[in-house]
PDB file of C-alpha atoms in Angstrom:
ATOM      1  CA  MET A 202     -16.683  -1.787  -8.214  1.00  0.00           C
ATOM      2  CA  ASN A 203     -13.307  -1.582  -6.477  1.00  0.00           C
ATOM      3  CA  LYS A 204     -11.300  -4.794  -6.177  1.00  0.00           C
ATOM      4  CA  ILE A 205      -9.499  -5.759  -2.978  1.00  0.00           C
ATOM      5  CA  VAL A 206      -5.908  -6.738  -3.746  1.00  0.00           C
ATOM      6  CA  GLU A 207      -4.539  -7.359  -0.262  1.00  0.00           C
ATOM      7  CA  LYS A 208      -5.874  -8.104   3.202  1.00  0.00           C
ATOM      8  CA  GLN A 209      -4.247  -8.212   6.627  1.00  0.00           C
ATOM      9  CA  ARG A 210      -5.859  -8.787  10.014  1.00  0.00           C
ATOM     10  CA  PHE A 211      -4.398  -6.669  12.804  1.00  0.00           C
ATOM     11  CA  SER A 212      -6.672  -8.235  15.423  1.00  0.00           C
ATOM     12  CA  GLU A 213      -9.991 -10.048  15.677  1.00  0.00           C
ATOM     13  CA  ASN A 214     -11.937  -6.872  14.882  1.00  0.00           C
ATOM     14  CA  VAL A 215      -9.451  -4.709  12.944  1.00  0.00           C
ATOM     15  CA  THR A 216      -8.604  -5.390   9.299  1.00  0.00           C
ATOM     16  CA  LYS A 217      -6.433  -3.676   6.686  1.00  0.00           C
ATOM     17  CA  LEU A 218      -7.581  -3.733   3.066  1.00  0.00           C
ATOM     18  CA  VAL A 219      -5.637  -2.521   0.044  1.00  0.00           C
ATOM     19  CA  VAL A 220      -8.184  -1.525  -2.585  1.00  0.00           C
ATOM     20  CA  GLU A 221      -7.943  -0.594  -6.256  1.00  0.00           C
ATOM     21  CA  ALA A 222      -8.883   3.091  -6.641  1.00  0.00           C
ATOM     22  CA  PRO A 223      -6.411   4.695  -9.095  1.00  0.00           C
ATOM     23  CA  LEU A 224      -7.967   8.167  -9.331  1.00  0.00           C
ATOM     24  CA  ILE A 225      -8.305   8.464  -5.557  1.00  0.00           C
ATOM     25  CA  ALA A 226      -4.743   7.193  -5.052  1.00  0.00           C
ATOM     26  CA  LYS A 227      -3.409  10.001  -7.250  1.00  0.00           C
ATOM     27  CA  ALA A 228      -5.515  12.783  -5.697  1.00  0.00           C
ATOM     28  CA  ARG A 229      -5.526  11.959  -1.988  1.00  0.00           C
ATOM     29  CA  ARG A 230      -3.522  13.866   0.604  1.00  0.00           C
ATOM     30  CA  ALA A 231      -3.054  13.370   4.326  1.00  0.00           C
ATOM     31  CA  GLY A 232      -6.360  13.818   6.131  1.00  0.00           C
ATOM     32  CA  HIS A 233      -8.626  12.855   3.230  1.00  0.00           C
ATOM     33  CA  PHE A 234     -11.228  10.125   3.616  1.00  0.00           C
ATOM     34  CA  VAL A 235     -13.535   8.013   1.456  1.00  0.00           C
ATOM     35  CA  ILE A 236     -17.063   6.686   1.844  1.00  0.00           C
ATOM     36  CA  VAL A 237     -17.434   3.009   0.955  1.00  0.00           C
ATOM     37  CA  ARG A 238     -20.382   0.713   0.426  1.00  0.00           C
ATOM     38  CA  CYS A 239     -20.524  -3.085   0.440  1.00  0.00           C
ATOM     39  CA  GLY A 240     -23.570  -4.329  -1.475  1.00  0.00           C
ATOM     40  CA  GLU A 241     -26.251  -2.398  -3.355  1.00  0.00           C
ATOM     41  CA  LYS A 242     -28.205  -1.864  -0.137  1.00  0.00           C
ATOM     42  CA  GLY A 243     -25.123  -1.442   2.020  1.00  0.00           C
ATOM     43  CA  GLU A 244     -24.622   1.318   4.558  1.00  0.00           C
ATOM     44  CA  ARG A 245     -22.324   4.208   3.618  1.00  0.00           C
ATOM     45  CA  ILE A 246     -19.207   3.953   5.806  1.00  0.00           C
ATOM     46  CA  PRO A 247     -16.648   6.817   6.076  1.00  0.00           C
ATOM     47  CA  LEU A 248     -13.032   5.621   6.303  1.00  0.00           C
ATOM     48  CA  THR A 249      -9.870   7.700   6.381  1.00  0.00           C
ATOM     49  CA  ILE A 250      -7.258   6.782   3.788  1.00  0.00           C
ATOM     50  CA  ALA A 251      -4.352   5.295   5.731  1.00  0.00           C
ATOM     51  CA  ASP A 252      -1.994   5.142   2.751  1.00  0.00           C
ATOM     52  CA  SER A 253      -1.919   5.116  -1.037  1.00  0.00           C
ATOM     53  CA  ASP A 254       0.245   3.906  -3.890  1.00  0.00           C
ATOM     54  CA  PRO A 255      -0.363   6.089  -6.959  1.00  0.00           C
ATOM     55  CA  ALA A 256       1.851   3.871  -9.126  1.00  0.00           C
ATOM     56  CA  ALA A 257      -0.144   0.743  -8.250  1.00  0.00           C
ATOM     57  CA  GLY A 258      -3.416   2.684  -8.175  1.00  0.00           C
ATOM     58  CA  THR A 259      -4.349   1.503  -4.691  1.00  0.00           C
ATOM     59  CA  ILE A 260      -5.421   2.974  -1.359  1.00  0.00           C
ATOM     60  CA  THR A 261      -5.156   1.421   2.087  1.00  0.00           C
ATOM     61  CA  LEU A 262      -8.108   1.333   4.470  1.00  0.00           C
ATOM     62  CA  VAL A 263      -8.207   0.136   8.076  1.00  0.00           C
ATOM     63  CA  ILE A 264     -11.616  -0.987   9.298  1.00  0.00           C
ATOM     64  CA  GLN A 265     -12.837  -1.840  12.780  1.00  0.00           C
ATOM     65  CA  ALA A 266     -15.758  -4.268  12.816  1.00  0.00           C
ATOM     66  CA  VAL A 267     -18.385  -2.667  15.057  1.00  0.00           C
ATOM     67  CA  GLY A 268     -21.643  -3.404  13.218  1.00  0.00           C
ATOM     68  CA  ASP A 269     -23.140  -5.442  10.368  1.00  0.00           C
ATOM     69  CA  SER A 270     -21.777  -3.233   7.587  1.00  0.00           C
ATOM     70  CA  THR A 271     -18.206  -3.071   8.868  1.00  0.00           C
ATOM     71  CA  ARG A 272     -18.248  -6.818   9.604  1.00  0.00           C
ATOM     72  CA  LYS A 273     -19.243  -7.472   5.979  1.00  0.00           C
ATOM     73  CA  ILE A 274     -16.392  -5.284   4.748  1.00  0.00           C
ATOM     74  CA  CYS A 275     -13.885  -7.006   7.040  1.00  0.00           C
ATOM     75  CA  ALA A 276     -15.078 -10.409   5.764  1.00  0.00           C
ATOM     76  CA  LEU A 277     -14.130  -9.570   2.164  1.00  0.00           C
ATOM     77  CA  GLU A 278     -11.123 -11.337   0.679  1.00  0.00           C
ATOM     78  CA  PRO A 279      -8.621 -10.425  -2.063  1.00  0.00           C
ATOM     79  CA  GLY A 280     -10.442 -10.619  -5.381  1.00  0.00           C
ATOM     80  CA  ASP A 281     -13.738  -9.489  -3.860  1.00  0.00           C
ATOM     81  CA  CYS A 282     -15.012  -5.977  -4.579  1.00  0.00           C
ATOM     82  CA  LEU A 283     -16.431  -3.045  -2.680  1.00  0.00           C
ATOM     83  CA  THR A 284     -19.555  -1.767  -4.424  1.00  0.00           C
ATOM     84  CA  ASP A 285     -18.552   1.897  -4.125  1.00  0.00           C
ATOM     85  CA  VAL A 286     -15.533   3.899  -3.012  1.00  0.00           C
ATOM     86  CA  VAL A 287     -16.144   7.652  -3.212  1.00  0.00           C
ATOM     87  CA  GLY A 288     -13.441  10.231  -2.571  1.00  0.00           C
ATOM     88  CA  PRO A 289     -11.146  11.784  -1.701  1.00  0.00           C
ATOM     89  CA  LEU A 290     -13.473  13.719   0.612  1.00  0.00           C
ATOM     90  CA  GLY A 291     -12.956  16.368   3.278  1.00  0.00           C
ATOM     91  CA  GLN A 292     -10.168  18.874   3.736  1.00  0.00           C
ATOM     92  CA  ALA A 293      -6.534  17.790   3.691  1.00  0.00           C
ATOM     93  CA  THR A 294      -4.394  18.263   6.787  1.00  0.00           C
ATOM     94  CA  ARG A 295      -2.526  21.572   6.981  1.00  0.00           C
ATOM     95  CA  ILE A 296       1.080  20.467   6.612  1.00  0.00           C
ATOM     96  CA  GLU A 297       3.793  22.981   7.516  1.00  0.00           C
ATOM     97  CA  ASN A 298       7.174  23.039   9.210  1.00  0.00           C
ATOM     98  CA  TYR A 299       5.898  23.792  12.709  1.00  0.00           C
ATOM     99  CA  GLY A 300       8.994  22.591  14.560  1.00  0.00           C
ATOM    100  CA  THR A 301       8.102  19.733  16.881  1.00  0.00           C
ATOM    101  CA  VAL A 302       4.806  17.978  16.164  1.00  0.00           C
ATOM    102  CA  LEU A 303       3.320  15.502  18.631  1.00  0.00           C
ATOM    103  CA  CYS A 304       0.989  13.018  16.935  1.00  0.00           C
ATOM    104  CA  CYS A 305      -1.149  10.877  19.236  1.00  0.00           C
ATOM    105  CA  GLY A 306      -3.480   8.121  18.135  1.00  0.00           C
ATOM    106  CA  GLY A 307      -5.707   5.667  19.931  1.00  0.00           C
ATOM    107  CA  GLY A 308      -6.716   2.257  18.566  1.00  0.00           C
ATOM    108  CA  VAL A 309      -7.676   2.381  14.885  1.00  0.00           C
ATOM    109  CA  GLY A 310      -7.080   6.148  15.016  1.00  0.00           C
ATOM    110  CA  VAL A 311      -3.429   5.324  14.314  1.00  0.00           C
ATOM    111  CA  ALA A 312      -4.399   4.419  10.720  1.00  0.00           C
ATOM    112  CA  PRO A 313      -5.554   7.931   9.698  1.00  0.00           C
ATOM    113  CA  LEU A 314      -2.743   9.390  11.806  1.00  0.00           C
ATOM    114  CA  LEU A 315      -0.044   7.563   9.804  1.00  0.00           C
ATOM    115  CA  PRO A 316      -0.239   9.678   6.606  1.00  0.00           C
ATOM    116  CA  ILE A 317      -0.157  12.822   8.753  1.00  0.00           C
ATOM    117  CA  ILE A 318       2.956  11.572  10.546  1.00  0.00           C
ATOM    118  CA  LYS A 319       4.611  10.880   7.178  1.00  0.00           C
ATOM    119  CA  ALA A 320       3.659  14.284   5.770  1.00  0.00           C
ATOM    120  CA  MET A 321       4.762  16.186   8.875  1.00  0.00           C
ATOM    121  CA  LYS A 322       8.128  14.416   8.811  1.00  0.00           C
ATOM    122  CA  ALA A 323       8.556  15.109   5.089  1.00  0.00           C
ATOM    123  CA  ALA A 324       7.900  18.806   5.784  1.00  0.00           C
ATOM    124  CA  GLY A 325      10.939  18.907   8.092  1.00  0.00           C
ATOM    125  CA  ASN A 326       9.282  18.619  11.494  1.00  0.00           C
ATOM    126  CA  ARG A 327      10.582  16.688  14.480  1.00  0.00           C
ATOM    127  CA  VAL A 328       7.783  14.151  14.948  1.00  0.00           C
ATOM    128  CA  VAL A 329       7.026  12.478  18.262  1.00  0.00           C
ATOM    129  CA  SER A 330       4.269   9.858  18.109  1.00  0.00           C
ATOM    130  CA  VAL A 331       2.237   8.497  21.006  1.00  0.00           C
ATOM    131  CA  LEU A 332       0.287   5.321  20.237  1.00  0.00           C
ATOM    132  CA  ALA A 333      -2.309   4.019  22.662  1.00  0.00           C
ATOM    133  CA  GLY A 334      -4.559   0.991  23.035  1.00  0.00           C
ATOM    134  CA  ARG A 335      -6.280  -1.007  25.728  1.00  0.00           C
ATOM    135  CA  THR A 336      -3.863  -3.916  25.189  1.00  0.00           C
ATOM    136  CA  LYS A 337      -0.795  -4.801  23.115  1.00  0.00           C
ATOM    137  CA  ASP A 338      -2.969  -6.457  20.441  1.00  0.00           C
ATOM    138  CA  LEU A 339      -4.684  -3.113  19.739  1.00  0.00           C
ATOM    139  CA  ILE A 340      -1.462  -1.254  18.907  1.00  0.00           C
ATOM    140  CA  ILE A 341      -1.382  -1.148  15.104  1.00  0.00           C
ATOM    141  CA  LEU A 342       1.036   0.054  12.411  1.00  0.00           C
ATOM    142  CA  GLU A 343       3.862   0.527  14.928  1.00  0.00           C
ATOM    143  CA  ASP A 344       6.658  -0.229  12.450  1.00  0.00           C
ATOM    144  CA  GLU A 345       5.250   2.191   9.877  1.00  0.00           C
ATOM    145  CA  VAL A 346       4.896   4.921  12.496  1.00  0.00           C
ATOM    146  CA  ARG A 347       8.454   4.385  13.756  1.00  0.00           C
ATOM    147  CA  ALA A 348       9.793   4.721  10.196  1.00  0.00           C
ATOM    148  CA  SER A 349       8.579   8.350  10.037  1.00  0.00           C
ATOM    149  CA  SER A 350       8.931   9.406  13.692  1.00  0.00           C
ATOM    150  CA  ASP A 351      11.875  10.719  15.691  1.00  0.00           C
ATOM    151  CA  ASP A 352      10.481   9.127  18.837  1.00  0.00           C
ATOM    152  CA  VAL A 353       7.593   6.778  19.595  1.00  0.00           C
ATOM    153  CA  ILE A 354       5.896   6.251  22.959  1.00  0.00           C
ATOM    154  CA  ILE A 355       3.539   3.296  23.440  1.00  0.00           C
ATOM    155  CA  MET A 356       0.796   3.436  26.068  1.00  0.00           C
ATOM    156  CA  THR A 357      -1.475   0.511  27.003  1.00  0.00           C
ATOM    157  CA  ASP A 358      -4.255   0.587  29.566  1.00  0.00           C
ATOM    158  CA  ASP A 359      -3.260  -2.785  31.013  1.00  0.00           C
ATOM    159  CA  GLY A 360       0.516  -2.331  30.742  1.00  0.00           C
ATOM    160  CA  SER A 361       0.854  -5.341  28.411  1.00  0.00           C
ATOM    161  CA  TYR A 362       3.159  -3.324  26.127  1.00  0.00           C
ATOM    162  CA  GLY A 363       5.081  -0.092  26.409  1.00  0.00           C
ATOM    163  CA  ASN A 364       4.075   2.076  29.351  1.00  0.00           C
ATOM    164  CA  LYS A 365       0.992   1.462  31.460  1.00  0.00           C
ATOM    165  CA  GLY A 366      -1.517   4.303  31.366  1.00  0.00           C
ATOM    166  CA  LEU A 367      -3.726   6.433  29.163  1.00  0.00           C
ATOM    167  CA  VAL A 368      -2.599   8.342  26.079  1.00  0.00           C
ATOM    168  CA  THR A 369      -2.696  11.612  28.040  1.00  0.00           C
ATOM    169  CA  ALA A 370       0.132  10.377  30.270  1.00  0.00           C
ATOM    170  CA  GLY A 371       2.358   9.900  27.231  1.00  0.00           C
ATOM    171  CA  VAL A 372       1.370  13.275  25.768  1.00  0.00           C
ATOM    172  CA  GLU A 373       2.092  15.083  29.026  1.00  0.00           C
ATOM    173  CA  GLU A 374       5.462  13.340  29.339  1.00  0.00           C
ATOM    174  CA  VAL A 375       6.521  14.765  25.983  1.00  0.00           C
ATOM    175  CA  ILE A 376       5.173  18.278  26.662  1.00  0.00           C
ATOM    176  CA  LYS A 377       7.029  18.419  29.981  1.00  0.00           C
ATOM    177  CA  ARG A 378      10.363  17.307  28.537  1.00  0.00           C
ATOM    178  CA  GLU A 379      10.489  19.432  25.363  1.00  0.00           C
ATOM    179  CA  LYS A 380       8.817  22.300  23.539  1.00  0.00           C
ATOM    180  CA  VAL A 381       5.935  21.048  21.417  1.00  0.00           C
ATOM    181  CA  ASP A 382       4.710  23.377  18.674  1.00  0.00           C
ATOM    182  CA  LYS A 383       1.724  21.387  17.420  1.00  0.00           C
ATOM    183  CA  VAL A 384      -0.389  18.414  18.516  1.00  0.00           C
ATOM    184  CA  VAL A 385      -2.511  16.248  16.218  1.00  0.00           C
ATOM    185  CA  THR A 386      -4.843  13.727  17.840  1.00  0.00           C
ATOM    186  CA  ILE A 387      -7.016  11.017  16.282  1.00  0.00           C
ATOM    187  CA  GLY A 388      -8.953   8.320  18.080  1.00  0.00           C
ATOM    188  CA  PRO A 389     -12.108   7.823  20.126  1.00  0.00           C
ATOM    189  CA  ALA A 390     -13.906  11.103  20.838  1.00  0.00           C
ATOM    190  CA  ILE A 391     -13.495  10.708  24.592  1.00  0.00           C
ATOM    191  CA  MET A 392      -9.728  10.284  24.144  1.00  0.00           C
ATOM    192  CA  MET A 393      -9.482  13.392  21.965  1.00  0.00           C
ATOM    193  CA  LYS A 394     -11.523  15.365  24.506  1.00  0.00           C
ATOM    194  CA  PHE A 395      -9.039  14.678  27.301  1.00  0.00           C
ATOM    195  CA  VAL A 396      -6.007  15.213  25.057  1.00  0.00           C
ATOM    196  CA  SER A 397      -7.539  18.575  24.145  1.00  0.00           C
ATOM    197  CA  LEU A 398      -8.116  19.520  27.783  1.00  0.00           C
ATOM    198  CA  LEU A 399      -4.492  18.641  28.562  1.00  0.00           C
ATOM    199  CA  THR A 400      -2.951  20.571  25.668  1.00  0.00           C
ATOM    200  CA  LYS A 401      -5.184  23.559  26.381  1.00  0.00           C
ATOM    201  CA  LYS A 402      -3.696  23.676  29.874  1.00  0.00           C
ATOM    202  CA  TYR A 403      -0.222  23.830  28.341  1.00  0.00           C
ATOM    203  CA  GLU A 404      -1.362  26.216  25.568  1.00  0.00           C
ATOM    204  CA  VAL A 405      -0.213  23.938  22.741  1.00  0.00           C
ATOM    205  CA  PRO A 406      -2.152  24.355  19.449  1.00  0.00           C
ATOM    206  CA  THR A 407      -4.044  21.126  18.770  1.00  0.00           C
ATOM    207  CA  GLU A 408      -5.943  19.651  15.836  1.00  0.00           C
ATOM    208  CA  ALA A 409      -8.441  16.806  16.299  1.00  0.00           C
ATOM    209  CA  SER A 410      -9.821  14.634  13.500  1.00  0.00           C
ATOM    210  CA  LEU A 411     -13.492  13.949  14.217  1.00  0.00           C
ATOM    211  CA  ASN A 412     -15.328  10.689  13.658  1.00  0.00           C
ATOM    212  CA  ALA A 413     -18.826  12.172  13.418  1.00  0.00           C
ATOM    213  CA  ILE A 414     -21.808  10.267  12.023  1.00  0.00           C
ATOM    214  CA  MET A 415     -21.967  10.718   8.233  1.00  0.00           C
ATOM    215  CA  VAL A 416     -24.538   9.821   5.589  1.00  0.00           C
ATOM    216  CA  ASP A 417     -24.057  11.566   2.254  1.00  0.00           C
ATOM    217  CA  GLY A 418     -20.563  13.062   2.645  1.00  0.00           C
ATOM    218  CA  THR A 419     -21.546  16.309   0.884  1.00  0.00           C
ATOM    219  CA  GLY A 420     -22.772  18.423   3.799  1.00  0.00           C
ATOM    220  CA  MET A 421     -26.406  18.217   2.693  1.00  0.00           C
ATOM    221  CA  CYS A 422     -27.837  15.792   5.259  1.00  0.00           C
ATOM    222  CA  GLY A 423     -26.401  17.538   8.332  1.00  0.00           C
ATOM    223  CA  ALA A 424     -25.787  14.286  10.207  1.00  0.00           C
ATOM    224  CA  CYS A 425     -22.123  15.139  10.788  1.00  0.00           C
ATOM    225  CA  ARG A 426     -22.712  18.596  12.251  1.00  0.00           C
ATOM    226  CA  VAL A 427     -20.603  19.611  15.211  1.00  0.00           C
ATOM    227  CA  SER A 428     -20.157  22.828  17.168  1.00  0.00           C
ATOM    228  CA  VAL A 429     -16.737  24.449  16.811  1.00  0.00           C
ATOM    229  CA  GLY A 430     -16.158  27.843  18.388  1.00  0.00           C
ATOM    230  CA  GLY A 431     -19.901  28.191  18.936  1.00  0.00           C
ATOM    231  CA  LYS A 432     -20.670  27.716  15.233  1.00  0.00           C
ATOM    232  CA  THR A 433     -22.154  24.721  13.432  1.00  0.00           C
ATOM    233  CA  ARG A 434     -19.615  23.041  11.163  1.00  0.00           C
ATOM    234  CA  PHE A 435     -19.985  20.011   8.904  1.00  0.00           C
ATOM    235  CA  VAL A 436     -17.271  17.407   9.387  1.00  0.00           C
ATOM    236  CA  CYS A 437     -17.601  15.820   5.937  1.00  0.00           C
ATOM    237  CA  VAL A 438     -16.900  19.000   3.954  1.00  0.00           C
ATOM    238  CA  GLU A 439     -15.217  21.368   6.431  1.00  0.00           C
ATOM    239  CA  GLY A 440     -13.296  18.725   8.386  1.00  0.00           C
ATOM    240  CA  PRO A 441     -12.537  16.188   9.512  1.00  0.00           C
ATOM    241  CA  GLU A 442      -9.890  18.211  11.388  1.00  0.00           C
ATOM    242  CA  PHE A 443     -10.694  21.205  13.587  1.00  0.00           C
ATOM    243  CA  ASP A 444      -9.101  23.260  16.344  1.00  0.00           C
ATOM    244  CA  ALA A 445      -9.497  20.831  19.239  1.00  0.00           C
ATOM    245  CA  HIS A 446      -9.739  23.634  21.808  1.00  0.00           C
ATOM    246  CA  GLU A 447     -12.872  24.979  20.127  1.00  0.00           C
ATOM    247  CA  ILE A 448     -14.742  21.683  19.644  1.00  0.00           C
ATOM    248  CA  ASP A 449     -17.792  20.981  21.811  1.00  0.00           C
ATOM    249  CA  PHE A 450     -16.785  17.414  22.631  1.00  0.00           C
ATOM    250  CA  ASP A 451     -19.701  16.843  25.001  1.00  0.00           C
ATOM    251  CA  GLU A 452     -22.151  17.561  22.168  1.00  0.00           C
ATOM    252  CA  LEU A 453     -20.149  15.305  19.828  1.00  0.00           C
ATOM    253  CA  LEU A 454     -20.164  12.471  22.356  1.00  0.00           C
ATOM    254  CA  MET A 455     -23.916  12.827  22.849  1.00  0.00           C
ATOM    255  CA  ARG A 456     -24.545  12.649  19.093  1.00  0.00           C
ATOM    256  CA  LEU A 457     -22.241   9.647  18.670  1.00  0.00           C
ATOM    257  CA  LYS A 458     -24.347   7.713  21.209  1.00  0.00           C
ATOM    258  CA  MET A 459     -27.129   7.656  18.603  1.00  0.00           C
TER     259      MET A 459
END
């Protein structure tokens, strides 16, 4: 059992929970995720670790309520417990001094992007972040992102905050004005597909963090399989990040519809 020590609502359907998990807090690195369960018969939900505090023994999770299981998790209050928190899982992000790194996130994808932004900045990179959402209310963790970025561009579909337009418009603006050495994108699969198509046109190396369906988190069930470079890869053990230009996004989107 893992106790919830802090809760914050970002919007009606997006909630931040700070959870006691001392061993995970010490071991996690940018890009790692956990699988959580609420109730003995609860569904196994993969969530990227948005932040951690090894001294306090806590990790931060950001959850979007999209079904019964995630709604139950979002309804928990400080003092309540998650039945299971397993991790850290997956492969950590490859952090190097690339030069200029453009990090773009859509919606709740900004949560798993935040530790990557922090790590890239700590490695000496110039970090430009592009945050996108349908409306102003869906832009999350802006202050935290600004604290570790050299520049931040906000894009909203309806123009209620920042610049009006899709995330790709913000990404292209940056690529056109300065040399970008690396792009990292996290968000809805359809968003990452079009970011990938754009950066491929400009020949900018790009990593995408995939939100494939997962069950066991060990690579045994095969639910999270995805085609990368014509080969079957398992997101839970080989990912979640892959070369975006080699991902078969159409196959991923088809599988996510299940």
